[in-house]
Amino acid sequence: MAEPILEVRNLVKYFPLTQGVLFKRQIGAVQAVDGISFELHKGETLGIVGESGCGKSTLAKVLMSLERATAGEVLFKGEEISRLKGAALKAVRRNIQMVFQDPYTSLNPRMTVGDIIGEPFEIHPEVAPKGDRRKAVQDLLDVVGLNPEYINRYPHQFSGGQRQRIGIARGLALKPEIIICDEPVSALDVSVQAQVINLLEQLQGEFDLSYMFIAHDLSIVRHISDRVGVMYLGKMVEIGSDEQIYEHATHPYTQALLSAVPVPDPTGREGRERIILSGDIPSPANPPSGCRFRTRCWKAEERCSTELPLLAVPSLEGPAAHESACHFAAEREVEQSAA
Amino acid sequence: MAKSEESAAGAALLQVDDLQVEFVTRDGVARAVNGVSYSVGAGETLAVLGESGSGKSVTAQAVMGILDMPPGRITGGRVLYRGQDLLTMPEEQRRRIRGRKIAMIFQDALSALNPVFSVGWQLGEVFRVHEGMSKKDSLRRAVELMDRVRIPAAAQRVNDYPHQFSGGMRQRIMIAMALALEPDLIIADEPTTALDVTVQAQVMDLLAELQAEYNMGLILITHDLGVVADVADKIAVMYAGRIVETAPVHELYAGPAHPYTKGLLRSIPRLDQKGQDLYAIKGLPPSLLHIPDGCAFNPRCERAADRCRAELPLLQAVLDEDGADLPGRRSACHFWKETLHG
Ligand SMILES: Nc1ncnc2c1ncn2[C@@H]1O[C@H](COP(=O)(O)OP(=O)(O)OP(=O)(O)O)[C@@H](O)[C@H]1O
Ligand SMILES: Nc1ncnc2c1ncn2[C@@H]1O[C@H](COP(=O)(O)OP(=O)(O)OP(=O)(O)O)[C@@H](O)[C@H]1O
Ligand code: SF4
Ligand SMILES: [Mg+2]
Ligand SMILES: [Mg+2]
């Protein structure tokens, strides 16, 4: 495996919950990201899945230094970056860029496409000296499959898929090594999603990019990812190769998540064994003790409420032997019959 | 429309027939619905599939009588409830049917519920308005309904406000509200799009169970090919304000007869495609202000020929290889035969 380009160690991000207007008292914290560790390797795509509010975007923002970590470390090529400031922070930031979910609101409607894509050059003039900028922007438009003549148009003159391409062009402007894609296609029409996914894959090969790819469409995540991490309520509960996660999941939450995904094939739908979880996701301001999944888990026992299961490789054979945070990690007995 | 479907109309709970809706906008007339026909029977689930802007919601709004008029206007067609045209019947009768017999569930439960009234009050309102129930009785019925859609501790929560419930619970409350008067037909417009998959599974499960119990017709509007495969009996695929294909669910997935449907199904990531490009339908959906001549899909279609650019393909019968009619199957493609059998 390639060397890690990004190492995340026990990363924590809490948002304080305060009360009072004048004299704010902290009465608790939203434990959005609570002790997450993983590595991202050069040239790979790490998919991150999990339900709304589990901390995916917060994780992305901390890695981008858009939010300060409460605790933990982020190492970029071995250098700790989560506490950098000023020029040092600026220099690192260049290497990690982000593509956002919403192509409708993430672009400033009053700026031309050329200004939007070229904006990062204002902060990092060393990448494209002033005289070369127009050319640089047009090259970027070309790379993402947009007509370079569109440089003076405004975002509203583009469709959602085209706007997402503009967002990607902007993400590429500084020639980063890592791109974090936060739900890059969820706002797009089904028939347009595939176009953007193909573009992302093509660019990865061309520029040797590493991706962290956050999405809720599990089939797209599987298609694009080399490895996949599953989050639940601020924790990484399972991580492994796409095959390990999709075919040999050992964490009950991953199993429930996968079984809940509707399969786009009606054949054998009556016989499909589906885990329907009861209850709702607990609040991250007041997560359950022990294992955070225990309130919805059908395997939960006494031990689950007292002892936090750590993300570790359970003593299982073959592809089931990958990191999982469950006291009773095991593959699901009933496998889907439909193929 | 084919003969067989005409005669089956007596059995249909709801039949939309050649419906046309347009919006007058600053930039011109947007033809949002251009002759849509579909039908659903008791106990049956019809999924309406199509991308954003294809006219799925507008069709449903016209059926429910909640279209924005103006700028919208219905320029043609019929909406038959048990054979009677809702568009032409006396206002009083129409209101009774739309209020009691047909109910709608929206995508965004939070904005469909009023934030300043308790959930129990809003659920009870249906009974106070339609059945003249007392406040106390209506609250009792509200608790029953909340129980019915499996809100835990309903009696304690009946006075809570919408924001105190999770997204999945709010959607269940919307379902409860829709069920209150035991309608014959539910139109659910993207009921789970805003929900997480594990919660979506709960809600769809509940909806299917209640539908079976009350033998309701269900029109499920969605763009999720997975949800459709899971619950639909039959499917109507929309593109640019028209139905381009209808088929029973198994047949549609096994062999689409319209290139758009075929393209959609092909663009689903498959396991053996890992490391390769996904199939992508080229181009973009058209603007409704400038729908292409001929077949609206022609600029994006791999099979398009001169005929497709000149002549509008009508929804026509789809035959099997021996020339026998495939019941329930229609395609609006000049080359349906090549698409299905080729
Ligand atoms: N600035 C903030 N202040 C307080 N709480 C926050 C803040 N940002 C996020 N949170 C909370 O942190 C938790 C994690 O949020 P986050 O946006 O990371 O989730 P997510 O996994 O990206 O969800 P989604 O799939 O809906 O995008 C949520 O409970 C959220 O409400
Ligand atoms: N009140 C309105 N005024 C003007 N145009 C409208 C109005 N309501 C809908 N439209 C137009 O009608 C067309 C069809 O819209 P509709 O809401 O039916 O699409 P849809 O298929 O439900 O899409 P989605 O999947 O995004 O919900 C769209 O182009 C939309 O812009
Ligand atoms: S540790 Fe216990 S509660 Fe947590 S997932 Fe495993 S079995 Fe369930
Ligand atoms: Mg997010
Ligand atoms: Mg809609």
Short mmCIF file of C-alpha atoms in Angstrom, two decimals, chain A residues 50-53 159 161-162 189-195 197-199 201-202 216-226 242 247 253 256-257 260-270 272 274-281 296, chain B residues 50-53 166-169 172 193 196-202 205 223-233 249-251 253-254 260 264-265 267-271 273-285 300:
data_model
loop_
_atom_site.label_atom_id
_atom_site.label_comp_id
_atom_site.label_asym_id
_atom_site.label_seq_id
_atom_site.Cartn_x
_atom_site.Cartn_y
_atom_site.Cartn_z
CA GLY A 50 -23.02 7.40 7.77
CA GLU A 51 -26.33 9.02 8.51
CA SER A 52 -27.16 12.67 8.83
CA GLY A 53 -25.49 14.32 11.79
CA SER A 159 -27.09 23.73 -14.70
CA GLY A 161 -24.06 19.45 -13.00
CA GLN A 162 -22.14 22.25 -14.70
CA ASP A 189 -30.09 14.47 -11.15
CA VAL A 190 -29.50 10.77 -11.43
CA SER A 191 -28.69 11.08 -15.12
CA VAL A 192 -26.05 13.73 -14.40
CA GLN A 193 -24.43 12.12 -11.33
CA ALA A 194 -22.58 9.54 -13.41
CA GLN A 195 -20.99 12.29 -15.51
CA ILE A 197 -18.35 10.72 -10.88
CA ASN A 198 -16.56 9.82 -14.11
CA LEU A 199 -14.92 13.24 -14.16
CA GLU A 201 -12.20 9.45 -11.38
CA GLN A 202 -10.54 10.69 -14.52
CA HIS A 216 -24.87 8.82 1.40
CA ASP A 217 -25.37 6.85 -1.81
CA LEU A 218 -23.70 3.62 -0.84
CA SER A 219 -23.54 2.23 -4.36
CA ILE A 220 -21.69 5.28 -5.64
CA VAL A 221 -19.33 5.14 -2.67
CA ARG A 222 -18.58 1.52 -3.44
CA HIS A 223 -17.95 2.30 -7.08
CA ILE A 224 -15.44 5.05 -6.41
CA SER A 225 -13.75 3.99 -3.16
CA ASP A 226 -10.73 1.81 -2.45
CA ASP A 242 -14.76 -1.82 -0.20
CA GLU A 247 -19.45 -8.10 1.60
CA TYR A 253 -24.63 -0.72 12.30
CA ALA A 256 -28.19 -2.46 9.16
CA LEU A 257 -27.16 0.43 6.94
CA ALA A 260 -31.65 -0.72 4.50
CA VAL A 261 -30.40 0.51 1.14
CA PRO A 262 -33.06 -0.22 -1.45
CA VAL A 263 -31.63 -2.43 -4.19
CA PRO A 264 -32.45 -1.15 -7.68
CA ASP A 265 -33.62 -4.57 -8.82
CA PRO A 266 -37.05 -5.93 -7.97
CA THR A 267 -36.00 -9.55 -8.45
CA GLY A 268 -36.42 -11.48 -5.23
CA ARG A 269 -37.52 -8.44 -3.25
CA GLU A 270 -39.99 -10.43 -1.17
CA ARG A 272 -34.86 -9.93 1.05
CA ARG A 274 -33.81 -6.51 5.91
CA ILE A 275 -32.77 -5.19 9.27
CA ILE A 276 -35.25 -2.50 10.27
CA LEU A 277 -33.69 -0.56 13.13
CA SER A 278 -36.03 0.72 15.75
CA GLY A 279 -35.78 4.15 17.25
CA ASP A 280 -33.97 7.27 16.14
CA ILE A 281 -30.37 8.33 16.21
CA ARG A 296 -30.63 0.59 18.42
CA GLY B 50 -38.30 11.01 -13.34
CA GLU B 51 -35.65 13.63 -12.86
CA SER B 52 -36.00 17.03 -11.32
CA GLY B 53 -38.40 19.26 -13.22
CA SER B 166 -36.97 13.92 14.52
CA GLY B 167 -37.29 13.99 10.74
CA GLY B 168 -38.44 10.39 10.57
CA MET B 169 -41.07 10.95 13.27
CA ARG B 172 -44.68 9.46 10.30
CA THR B 193 -35.98 11.75 0.13
CA ASP B 196 -31.59 8.71 6.14
CA VAL B 197 -31.66 5.22 4.69
CA THR B 198 -32.32 3.43 7.96
CA VAL B 199 -35.16 5.83 8.72
CA GLN B 200 -36.36 5.65 5.12
CA ALA B 201 -36.63 1.89 5.52
CA GLN B 202 -38.78 2.36 8.64
CA ASP B 205 -42.13 -0.28 5.75
CA HIS B 223 -36.36 9.59 -8.42
CA ASP B 224 -34.85 6.71 -6.47
CA LEU B 225 -34.58 3.58 -8.61
CA GLY B 226 -33.99 1.55 -5.46
CA VAL B 227 -37.16 2.61 -3.68
CA VAL B 228 -39.15 1.96 -6.83
CA ALA B 229 -37.76 -1.54 -7.24
CA ASP B 230 -38.65 -2.21 -3.63
CA VAL B 231 -42.28 -1.19 -3.47
CA ALA B 232 -43.85 -0.48 -6.86
CA ASP B 233 -46.32 -2.69 -8.68
CA VAL B 249 -42.06 -3.21 -12.14
CA HIS B 250 -40.36 -6.51 -12.94
CA GLU B 251 -40.68 -6.01 -16.66
CA TYR B 253 -36.16 -3.47 -14.77
CA ALA B 254 -35.73 -6.62 -16.82
CA TYR B 260 -34.16 7.12 -21.31
CA LEU B 264 -31.12 5.44 -16.17
CA LEU B 265 -30.88 1.76 -15.36
CA SER B 267 -26.08 4.38 -15.03
CA ILE B 268 -26.58 2.53 -11.73
CA PRO B 269 -23.07 1.56 -10.56
CA ARG B 270 -22.58 -2.18 -10.87
CA LEU B 271 -20.00 -4.25 -9.08
CA GLN B 273 -17.75 -1.84 -13.30
CA LYS B 274 -15.36 -0.93 -10.57
CA GLY B 275 -12.40 1.00 -11.90
CA GLN B 276 -14.26 1.74 -15.12
CA ASP B 277 -16.33 4.71 -16.17
CA LEU B 278 -19.98 4.61 -15.26
CA TYR B 279 -22.41 4.73 -18.10
CA ALA B 280 -23.66 8.29 -18.27
CA ILE B 281 -26.53 9.70 -20.29
CA LYS B 282 -24.90 12.57 -22.14
CA GLY B 283 -26.12 16.14 -21.93
CA LEU B 284 -28.76 17.71 -19.72
CA PRO B 285 -32.52 17.63 -19.34
CA ARG B 300 -29.38 12.90 -25.44
#
